[in-house]
XYZ file of C-alpha atoms in Angstrom:
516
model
C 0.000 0.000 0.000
C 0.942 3.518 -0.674
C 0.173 6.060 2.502
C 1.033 8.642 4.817
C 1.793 8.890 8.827
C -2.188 10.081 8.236
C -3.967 6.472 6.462
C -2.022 3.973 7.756
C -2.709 1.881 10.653
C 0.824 0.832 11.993
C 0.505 -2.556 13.703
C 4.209 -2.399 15.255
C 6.982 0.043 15.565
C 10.924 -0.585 14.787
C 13.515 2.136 14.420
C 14.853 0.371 11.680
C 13.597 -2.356 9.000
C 16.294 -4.592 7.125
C 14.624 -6.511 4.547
C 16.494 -9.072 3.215
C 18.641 -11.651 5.833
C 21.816 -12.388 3.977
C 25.815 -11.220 4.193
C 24.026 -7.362 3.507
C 21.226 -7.999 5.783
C 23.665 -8.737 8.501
C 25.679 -6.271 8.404
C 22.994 -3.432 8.348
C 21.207 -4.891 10.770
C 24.394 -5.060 13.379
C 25.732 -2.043 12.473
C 21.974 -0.411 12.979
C 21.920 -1.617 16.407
C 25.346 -1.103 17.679
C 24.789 2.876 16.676
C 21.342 2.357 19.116
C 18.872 1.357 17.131
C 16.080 -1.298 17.380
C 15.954 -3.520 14.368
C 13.371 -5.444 12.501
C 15.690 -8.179 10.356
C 12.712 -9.740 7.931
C 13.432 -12.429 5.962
C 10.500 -14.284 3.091
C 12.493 -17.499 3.202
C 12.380 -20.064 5.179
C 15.995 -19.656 6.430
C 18.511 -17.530 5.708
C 21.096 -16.879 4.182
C 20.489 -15.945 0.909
C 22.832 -17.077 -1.470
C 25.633 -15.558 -0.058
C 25.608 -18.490 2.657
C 26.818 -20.965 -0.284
C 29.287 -18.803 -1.417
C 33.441 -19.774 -1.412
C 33.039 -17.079 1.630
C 36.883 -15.650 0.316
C 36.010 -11.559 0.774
C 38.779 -9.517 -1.233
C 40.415 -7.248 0.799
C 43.005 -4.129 -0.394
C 46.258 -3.737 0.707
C 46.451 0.022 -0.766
C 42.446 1.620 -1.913
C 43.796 3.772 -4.281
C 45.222 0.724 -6.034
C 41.924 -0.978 -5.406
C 40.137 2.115 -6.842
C 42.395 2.368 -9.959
C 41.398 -1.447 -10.727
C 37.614 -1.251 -10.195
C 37.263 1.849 -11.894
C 38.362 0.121 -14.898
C 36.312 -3.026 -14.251
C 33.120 -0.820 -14.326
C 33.926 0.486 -17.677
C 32.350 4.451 -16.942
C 29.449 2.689 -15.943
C 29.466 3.435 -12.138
C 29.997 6.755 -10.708
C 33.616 7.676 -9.282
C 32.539 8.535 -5.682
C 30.588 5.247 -5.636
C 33.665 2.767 -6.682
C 36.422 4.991 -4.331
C 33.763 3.911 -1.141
C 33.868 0.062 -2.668
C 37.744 0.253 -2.840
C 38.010 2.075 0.810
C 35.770 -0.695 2.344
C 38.124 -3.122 0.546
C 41.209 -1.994 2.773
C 39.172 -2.236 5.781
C 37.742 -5.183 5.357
C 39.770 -7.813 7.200
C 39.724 -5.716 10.438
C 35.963 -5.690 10.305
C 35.974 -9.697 9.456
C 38.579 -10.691 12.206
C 36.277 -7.967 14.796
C 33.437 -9.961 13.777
C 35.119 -13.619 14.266
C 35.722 -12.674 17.621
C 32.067 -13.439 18.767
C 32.483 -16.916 17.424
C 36.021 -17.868 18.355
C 36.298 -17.790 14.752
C 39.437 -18.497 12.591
C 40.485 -15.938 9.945
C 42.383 -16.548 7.358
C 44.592 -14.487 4.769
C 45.373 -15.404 1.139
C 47.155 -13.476 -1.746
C 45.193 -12.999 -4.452
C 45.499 -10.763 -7.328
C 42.306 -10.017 -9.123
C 41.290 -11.564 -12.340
C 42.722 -9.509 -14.722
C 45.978 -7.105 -16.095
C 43.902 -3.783 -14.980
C 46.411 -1.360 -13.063
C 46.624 -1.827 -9.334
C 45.573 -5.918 -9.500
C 48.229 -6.750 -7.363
C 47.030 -4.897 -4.383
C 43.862 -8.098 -3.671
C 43.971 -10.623 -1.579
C 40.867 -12.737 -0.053
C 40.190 -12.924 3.992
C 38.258 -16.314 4.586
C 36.829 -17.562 7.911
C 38.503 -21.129 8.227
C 36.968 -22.660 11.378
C 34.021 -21.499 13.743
C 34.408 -23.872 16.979
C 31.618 -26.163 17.483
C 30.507 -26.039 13.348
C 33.146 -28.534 11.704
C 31.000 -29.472 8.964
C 28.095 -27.644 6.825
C 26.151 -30.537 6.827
C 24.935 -30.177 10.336
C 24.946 -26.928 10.840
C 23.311 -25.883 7.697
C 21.512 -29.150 6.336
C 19.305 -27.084 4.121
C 22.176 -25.825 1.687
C 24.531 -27.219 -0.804
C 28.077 -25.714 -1.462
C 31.712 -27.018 -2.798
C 33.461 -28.785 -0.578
C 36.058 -26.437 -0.053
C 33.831 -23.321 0.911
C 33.545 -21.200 3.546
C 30.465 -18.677 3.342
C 28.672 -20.884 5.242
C 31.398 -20.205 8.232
C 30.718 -16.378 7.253
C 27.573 -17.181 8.196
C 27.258 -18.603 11.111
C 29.539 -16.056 12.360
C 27.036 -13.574 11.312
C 24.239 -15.220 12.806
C 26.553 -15.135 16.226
C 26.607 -11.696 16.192
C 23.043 -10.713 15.236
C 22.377 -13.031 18.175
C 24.604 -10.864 20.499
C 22.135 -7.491 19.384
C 19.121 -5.626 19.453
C 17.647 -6.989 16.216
C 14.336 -8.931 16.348
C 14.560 -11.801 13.012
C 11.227 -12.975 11.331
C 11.611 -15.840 8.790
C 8.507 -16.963 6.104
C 8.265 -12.532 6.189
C 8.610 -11.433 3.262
C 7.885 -7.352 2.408
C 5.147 -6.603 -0.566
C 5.054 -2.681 -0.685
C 6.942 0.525 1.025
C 4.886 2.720 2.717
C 5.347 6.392 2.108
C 3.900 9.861 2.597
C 2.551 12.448 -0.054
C 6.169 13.143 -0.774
C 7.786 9.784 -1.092
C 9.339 9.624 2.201
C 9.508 5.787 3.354
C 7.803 5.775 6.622
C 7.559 1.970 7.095
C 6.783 -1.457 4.747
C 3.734 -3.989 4.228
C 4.786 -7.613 5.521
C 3.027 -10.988 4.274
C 2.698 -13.360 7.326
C 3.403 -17.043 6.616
C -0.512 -17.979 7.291
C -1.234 -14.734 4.094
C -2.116 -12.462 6.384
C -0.611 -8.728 6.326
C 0.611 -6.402 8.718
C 2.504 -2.566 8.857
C 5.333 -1.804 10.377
C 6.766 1.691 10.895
C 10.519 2.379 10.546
C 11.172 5.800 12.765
C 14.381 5.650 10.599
C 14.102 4.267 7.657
C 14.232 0.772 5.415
C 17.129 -0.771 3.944
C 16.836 -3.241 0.889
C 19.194 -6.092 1.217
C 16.764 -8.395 -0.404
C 19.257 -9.723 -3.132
C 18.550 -9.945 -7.121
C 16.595 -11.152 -9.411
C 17.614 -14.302 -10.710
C 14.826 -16.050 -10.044
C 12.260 -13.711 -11.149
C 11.407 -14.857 -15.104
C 9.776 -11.746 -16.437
C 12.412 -9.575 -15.032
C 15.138 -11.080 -16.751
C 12.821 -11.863 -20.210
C 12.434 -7.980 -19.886
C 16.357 -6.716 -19.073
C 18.175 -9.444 -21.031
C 18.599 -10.687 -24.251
C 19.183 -14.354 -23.986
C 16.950 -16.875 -23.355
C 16.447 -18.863 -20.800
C 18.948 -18.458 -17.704
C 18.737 -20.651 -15.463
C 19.380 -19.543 -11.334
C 22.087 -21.508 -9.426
C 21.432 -21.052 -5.777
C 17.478 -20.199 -4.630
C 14.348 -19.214 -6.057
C 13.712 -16.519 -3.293
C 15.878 -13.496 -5.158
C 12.782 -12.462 -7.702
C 13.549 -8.380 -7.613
C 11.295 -7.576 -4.353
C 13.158 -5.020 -3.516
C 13.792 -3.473 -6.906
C 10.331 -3.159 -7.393
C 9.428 -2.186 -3.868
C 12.108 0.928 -4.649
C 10.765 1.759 -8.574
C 7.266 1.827 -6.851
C 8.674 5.279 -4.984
C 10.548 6.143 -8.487
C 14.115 4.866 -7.987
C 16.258 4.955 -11.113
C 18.239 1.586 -12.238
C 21.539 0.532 -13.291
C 23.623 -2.706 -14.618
C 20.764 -4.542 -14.999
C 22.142 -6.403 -17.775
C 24.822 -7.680 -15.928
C 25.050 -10.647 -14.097
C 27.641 -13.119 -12.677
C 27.362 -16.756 -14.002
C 28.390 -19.076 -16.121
C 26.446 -22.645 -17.721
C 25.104 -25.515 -16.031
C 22.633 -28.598 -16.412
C 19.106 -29.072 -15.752
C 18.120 -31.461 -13.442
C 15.487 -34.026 -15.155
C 12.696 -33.148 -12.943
C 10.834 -30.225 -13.893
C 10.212 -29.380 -10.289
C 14.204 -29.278 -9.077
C 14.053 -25.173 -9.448
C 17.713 -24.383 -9.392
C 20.387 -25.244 -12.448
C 23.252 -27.851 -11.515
C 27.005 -25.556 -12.364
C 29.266 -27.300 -13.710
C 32.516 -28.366 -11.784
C 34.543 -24.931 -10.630
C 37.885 -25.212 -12.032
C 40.805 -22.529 -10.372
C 41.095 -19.195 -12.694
C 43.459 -18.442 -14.810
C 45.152 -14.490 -15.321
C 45.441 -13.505 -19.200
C 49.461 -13.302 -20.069
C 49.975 -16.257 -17.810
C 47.996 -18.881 -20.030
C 51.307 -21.424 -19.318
C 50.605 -21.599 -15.750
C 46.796 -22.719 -16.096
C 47.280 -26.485 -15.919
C 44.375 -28.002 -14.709
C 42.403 -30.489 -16.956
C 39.154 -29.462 -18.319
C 37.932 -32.621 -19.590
C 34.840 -30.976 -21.749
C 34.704 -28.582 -24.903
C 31.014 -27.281 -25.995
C 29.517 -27.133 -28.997
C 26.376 -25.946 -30.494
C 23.267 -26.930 -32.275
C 25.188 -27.473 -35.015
C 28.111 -29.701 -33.703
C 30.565 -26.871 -34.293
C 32.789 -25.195 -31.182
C 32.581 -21.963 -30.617
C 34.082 -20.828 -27.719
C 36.916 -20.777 -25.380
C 35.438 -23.262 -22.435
C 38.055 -22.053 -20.085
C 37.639 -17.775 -20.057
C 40.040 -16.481 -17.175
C 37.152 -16.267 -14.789
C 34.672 -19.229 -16.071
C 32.372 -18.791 -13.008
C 31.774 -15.073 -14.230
C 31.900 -15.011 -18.045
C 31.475 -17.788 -19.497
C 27.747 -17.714 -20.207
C 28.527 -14.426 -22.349
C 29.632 -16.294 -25.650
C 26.001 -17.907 -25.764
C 24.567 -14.807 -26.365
C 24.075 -15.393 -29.984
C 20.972 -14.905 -31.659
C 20.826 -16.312 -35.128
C 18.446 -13.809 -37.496
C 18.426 -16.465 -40.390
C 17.312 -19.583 -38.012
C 15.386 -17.154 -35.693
C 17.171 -19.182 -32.821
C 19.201 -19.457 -29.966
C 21.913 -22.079 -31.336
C 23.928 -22.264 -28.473
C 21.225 -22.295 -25.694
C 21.325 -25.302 -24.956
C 24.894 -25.572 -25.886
C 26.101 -29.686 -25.907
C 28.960 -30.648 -23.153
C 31.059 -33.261 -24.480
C 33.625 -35.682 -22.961
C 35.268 -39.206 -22.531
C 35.612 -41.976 -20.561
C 38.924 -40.624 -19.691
C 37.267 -37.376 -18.783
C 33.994 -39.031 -16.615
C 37.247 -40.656 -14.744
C 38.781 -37.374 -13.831
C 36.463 -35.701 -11.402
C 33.004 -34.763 -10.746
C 32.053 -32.495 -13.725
C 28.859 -31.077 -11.603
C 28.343 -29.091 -9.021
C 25.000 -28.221 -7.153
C 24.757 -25.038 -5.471
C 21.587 -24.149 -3.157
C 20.156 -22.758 -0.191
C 16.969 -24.551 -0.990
C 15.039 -26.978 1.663
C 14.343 -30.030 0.268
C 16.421 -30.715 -2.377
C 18.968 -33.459 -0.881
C 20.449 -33.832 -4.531
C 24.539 -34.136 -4.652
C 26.923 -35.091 -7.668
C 28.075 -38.801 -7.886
C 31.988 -39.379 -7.681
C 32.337 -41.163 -10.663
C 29.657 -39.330 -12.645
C 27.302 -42.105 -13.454
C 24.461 -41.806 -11.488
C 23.516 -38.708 -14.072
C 23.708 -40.981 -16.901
C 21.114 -43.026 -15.059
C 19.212 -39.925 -14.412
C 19.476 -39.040 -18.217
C 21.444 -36.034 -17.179
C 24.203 -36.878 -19.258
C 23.324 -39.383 -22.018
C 26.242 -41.996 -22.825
C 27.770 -43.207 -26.661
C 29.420 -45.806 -27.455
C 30.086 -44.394 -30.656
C 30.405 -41.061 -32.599
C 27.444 -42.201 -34.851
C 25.616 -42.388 -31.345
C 27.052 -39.029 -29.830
C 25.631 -37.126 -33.160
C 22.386 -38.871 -33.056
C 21.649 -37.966 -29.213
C 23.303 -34.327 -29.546
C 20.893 -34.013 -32.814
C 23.941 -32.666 -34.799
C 25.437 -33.977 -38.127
C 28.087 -36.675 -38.028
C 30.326 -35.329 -40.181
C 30.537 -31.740 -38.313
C 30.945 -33.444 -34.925
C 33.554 -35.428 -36.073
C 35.226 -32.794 -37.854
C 34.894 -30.591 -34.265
C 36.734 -33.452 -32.509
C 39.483 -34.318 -34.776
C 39.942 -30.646 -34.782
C 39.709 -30.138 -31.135
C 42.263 -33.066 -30.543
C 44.875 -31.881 -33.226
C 45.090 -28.545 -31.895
C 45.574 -30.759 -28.635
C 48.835 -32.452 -30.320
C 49.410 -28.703 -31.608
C 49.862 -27.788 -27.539
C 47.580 -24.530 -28.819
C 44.234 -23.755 -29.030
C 44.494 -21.780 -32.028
C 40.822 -21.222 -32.506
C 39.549 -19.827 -29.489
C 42.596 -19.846 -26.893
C 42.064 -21.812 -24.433
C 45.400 -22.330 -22.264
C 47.639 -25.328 -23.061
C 47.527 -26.793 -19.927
C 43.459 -26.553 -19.412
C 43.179 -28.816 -23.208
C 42.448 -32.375 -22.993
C 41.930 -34.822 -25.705
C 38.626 -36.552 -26.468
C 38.651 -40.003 -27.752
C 38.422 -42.960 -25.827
C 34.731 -44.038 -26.112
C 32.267 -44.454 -24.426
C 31.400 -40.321 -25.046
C 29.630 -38.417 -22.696
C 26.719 -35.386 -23.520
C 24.729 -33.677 -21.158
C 22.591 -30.028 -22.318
C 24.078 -26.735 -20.915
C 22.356 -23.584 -20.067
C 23.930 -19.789 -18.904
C 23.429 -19.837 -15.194
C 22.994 -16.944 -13.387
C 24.596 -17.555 -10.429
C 23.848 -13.373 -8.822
C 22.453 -10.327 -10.452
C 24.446 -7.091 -10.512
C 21.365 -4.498 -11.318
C 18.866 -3.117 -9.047
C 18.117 0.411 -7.609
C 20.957 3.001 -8.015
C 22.387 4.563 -4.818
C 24.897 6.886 -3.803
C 27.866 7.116 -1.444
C 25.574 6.551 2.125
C 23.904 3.805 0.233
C 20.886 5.874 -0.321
C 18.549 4.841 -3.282
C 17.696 7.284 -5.669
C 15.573 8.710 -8.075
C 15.195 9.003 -11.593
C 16.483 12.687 -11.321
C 19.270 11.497 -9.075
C 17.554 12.810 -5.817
C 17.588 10.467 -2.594
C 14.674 8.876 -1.872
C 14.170 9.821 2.051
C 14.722 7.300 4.346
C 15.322 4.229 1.545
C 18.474 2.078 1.659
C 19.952 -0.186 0.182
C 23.193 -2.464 0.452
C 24.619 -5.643 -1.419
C 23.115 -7.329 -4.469
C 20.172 -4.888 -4.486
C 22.052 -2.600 -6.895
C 25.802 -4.020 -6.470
C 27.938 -1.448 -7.934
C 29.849 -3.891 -10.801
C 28.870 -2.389 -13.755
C 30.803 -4.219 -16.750
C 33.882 -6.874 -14.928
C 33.357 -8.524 -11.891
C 36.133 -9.346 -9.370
C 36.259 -12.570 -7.807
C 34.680 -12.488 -4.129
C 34.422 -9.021 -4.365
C 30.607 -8.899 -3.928
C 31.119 -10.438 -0.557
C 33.142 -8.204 0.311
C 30.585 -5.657 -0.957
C 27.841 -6.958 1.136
C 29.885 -6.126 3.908
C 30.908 -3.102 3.251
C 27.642 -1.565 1.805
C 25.668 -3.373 4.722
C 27.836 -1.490 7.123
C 27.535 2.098 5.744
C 23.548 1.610 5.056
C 23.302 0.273 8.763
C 25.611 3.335 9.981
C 23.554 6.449 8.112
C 20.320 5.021 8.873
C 20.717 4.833 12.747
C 21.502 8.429 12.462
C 18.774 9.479 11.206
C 16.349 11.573 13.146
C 12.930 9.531 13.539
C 10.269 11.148 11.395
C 8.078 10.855 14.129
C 9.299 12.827 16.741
């Protein structure tokens, strides 16, 4: 609903509302508190989390901002204002102090690792990632966090749960199965407070003295929104089906302007066979790679992809595969009137099913229970990946012409013998051949693993309008308008959630109450 202090019948009172109860939640919602104020932390799922929770959990950190300034400003490509990026960057050289201060509720273990960021941009060298490691009393995310899936080797559940710690420590009430529907304002746009739905469909008000902040993620799992801001067709969502743009369109209602909303971080993935599994399967994460240093990438990939048409057209191994990769499927074909690379084919070997697991479920989904078999054949039971004894066979179930597909693999393995990828350069040391029947095929879709679009805000994280005014008393912090605009950086919108949480959490509490 859309009122004033006047109309609406408040049912409860907070000085502050954080909608949204992941890495950006969190962070708003302590920092809110520890500056004094009382704090309504709602979240529509039925745990939370977000995605953030199944995230590697590495934050970048800066050891020098203007270095880390000088590198995202070129990541963004002129797409993100100045003042904007220097506040990302600054929060990046503070980050680790505010992770270790936060650890220390949990007993926590914090971690440092160098790492420079994904690509030859002046001031790379300055990154490095800050992980929490251990959290006493949570050794595995399998009992503390049944309800999610992540790679074995990451930590944002340990974020987490040191988040949760401190939240637990404050003066911040959490509501789960509450999910926001509309901002209340006055005449003049001023958020005074926003509509909740109740688990049993009933709906209450709640005034925020202060304000609201957004932190209610993307919208990756919202279908219209992405038919309507993206040209490609269909993306599937990794992690959850609970980021579908509430709180973009909770702050367009109130006329906030938008930006990046093309962009998204991702890369391509399987389907599961039942129609009802909602999230996309990613394929296995292999370690990046930095363009110039193609010689020291040597880690087997054990798949190339090819298209409708049995021909390769891309390099399967980008620097940052998690990030980019989906980008080359973005192909529409005027003549066909199709999509030739959606879904693209995934091919391999016996010698490749042998390697590793080549998927990887991600999710913070209830219910799902589904995990990736060791030797990769329970998804050719599950018709996930189809098997061929033959290349006669691997053409007839990948519906492409015999001739092309074996012309794509003879290719494919002499530029293997070559030691180059000639055709779409794909480091030496990533290439593996493909010919030792049986042959593997599964279907591959982009994945969107996070949104970067959403409401535009300034500096104090405040959202604005269309004619680049703040909207009073609206916030926002993390995915809900990350400020990425063209390149991401790995781990940096972690790090982001943090930092953007903090400041929203920060300027709201200082607010003087509007109704006073």
């Amino acid at each position: 609903m859309d009122g004033s202090a006047g109309t609406t019948t408040f049912d409860e009172t907070f000085d502050v509302i954080v909608i949204g109860y992941g890495f950006a939640g969190a962070l708003a919602a302590i920092t809110a508190a520890d500056n004094g104020a009382s704090v309504l932390l709602a979240e529509k799922a039925d745990n939370p989390g977000g995605i953030s929770i199944c995230s590697g959990g590495a934050m970048r950190g800066a050891r020098d901002a203007d270095k880390a300034f000088a590198y995202l400003k070129e990541t963004n490509g002129g797409r993100t204002p100045d003042d904007v990026t220097r506040v990302l960057a600054d929060g990046m050289a503070q980050i680790e102090a505010d992770v270790i201060e936060l650890a220390k509720v949990s007993n926590a273990t914090v971690e440092t690792t160098d790492k420079a960021a994904n690509y030859p941009l002046p001031g790379t060298e300055t990154f490095y990632h800050s992980n929490v490691t251990h959290v006493p009393g949570h050794d595995t995310q399998e009992e503390t966090y049944p309800h999610i899936m992540a790679r074995p080797s990451a930590n944002g559940w340990r974020v987490f749960r040191v988040l949760e710690d401190n939240i637990d420590q404050r003066n911040v009430e959490v509501r789960y199965r509450f999910g926001a529907t509309r901002l209340i304002s006055d005449d003049n746009r001023e958020v005074l407070g926003a509509t909740f739905e109740k688990a049993d469909g009933t709906t209450v008000n709640i005034k925020a003295r202060h304000g609201v902040v957004l932190c209610s993620g993307g919208f990756e799992a919202n279908e219209e929104m992405k038919a309507q801001f993206w040209e490609k067709a269909p993306v599937l969502t990794a992690t959850s089906t609970m980021n579908t743009g509430d709180g973009i369109r909770m702050a367009q209602d109130l006329g906030a302007d938008l930006w990046h909303m093309w962009h998204y971080h991702g890369c391509y993935g399987f389907k599961h066979p039942d129609p009802t599994y909602p999230v996309a399967i990613r394929v296995k994460r292999l370690p990046d790679w930095f363009p110039g240093e193609e010689d020291k990438a040597d880690v087997p990939m054990c798949w190339i992809l090819v298209d409708q048409n049995g021909k390769r057209y891309m390099n399967e191994c980008t620097p940052y595969t998690q990030d980019t990769s989906h980008r080359a499927m973005e192909f529409f074909d005027t003549v066909t009137q199709t999509f030739p690379r959606i879904p693209s084919h995934f091919i391999y070997d016996e010698n490749g099913r042998k390697m590793y697991q080549i998927g990887a479920p991600t999710y913070n989904q209830p219910g799902l229970g589904f995990s990736w078999s060791e030797d990769n054949l329970k998804e050719v039971e599950m018709g996930i990946i189809k098997k061929a004894d033959t290349l006669e066979e691997l053409a007839e179930i990948t519906g492409t012409d015999l001739a092309t597909l074996k012309e794509t693999l003879d290719q494919w393995n002499a530029r293997f013998d070559e030691g180059k990828d000639s055709d779409y350069g794909r480091p030496p040391g990533t290439m593996v051949r493909i010919d030792t029947p049986p042959y593997y095929a599964g279907e591959v879709w982009p994945v969107v693993s996070n949104t970067q679009g959403g409401p535009v805000h300034n500096v104090k994280q405040q959202v604005m309008n269309v004619y680049n005014e703040p909207i009073p008393r609206l916030y926002s912090a993390g995915e809900c308008g990350s400020a990425f605009g063209f390149l991401y950086l790995s781990g940096a919108n972690l790090s982001e959630c943090l930092i953007t949480g903090k400041i929203a959490g920060r300027e709201i509490a200082e607010l003087e109450p509007w109704d006073d």
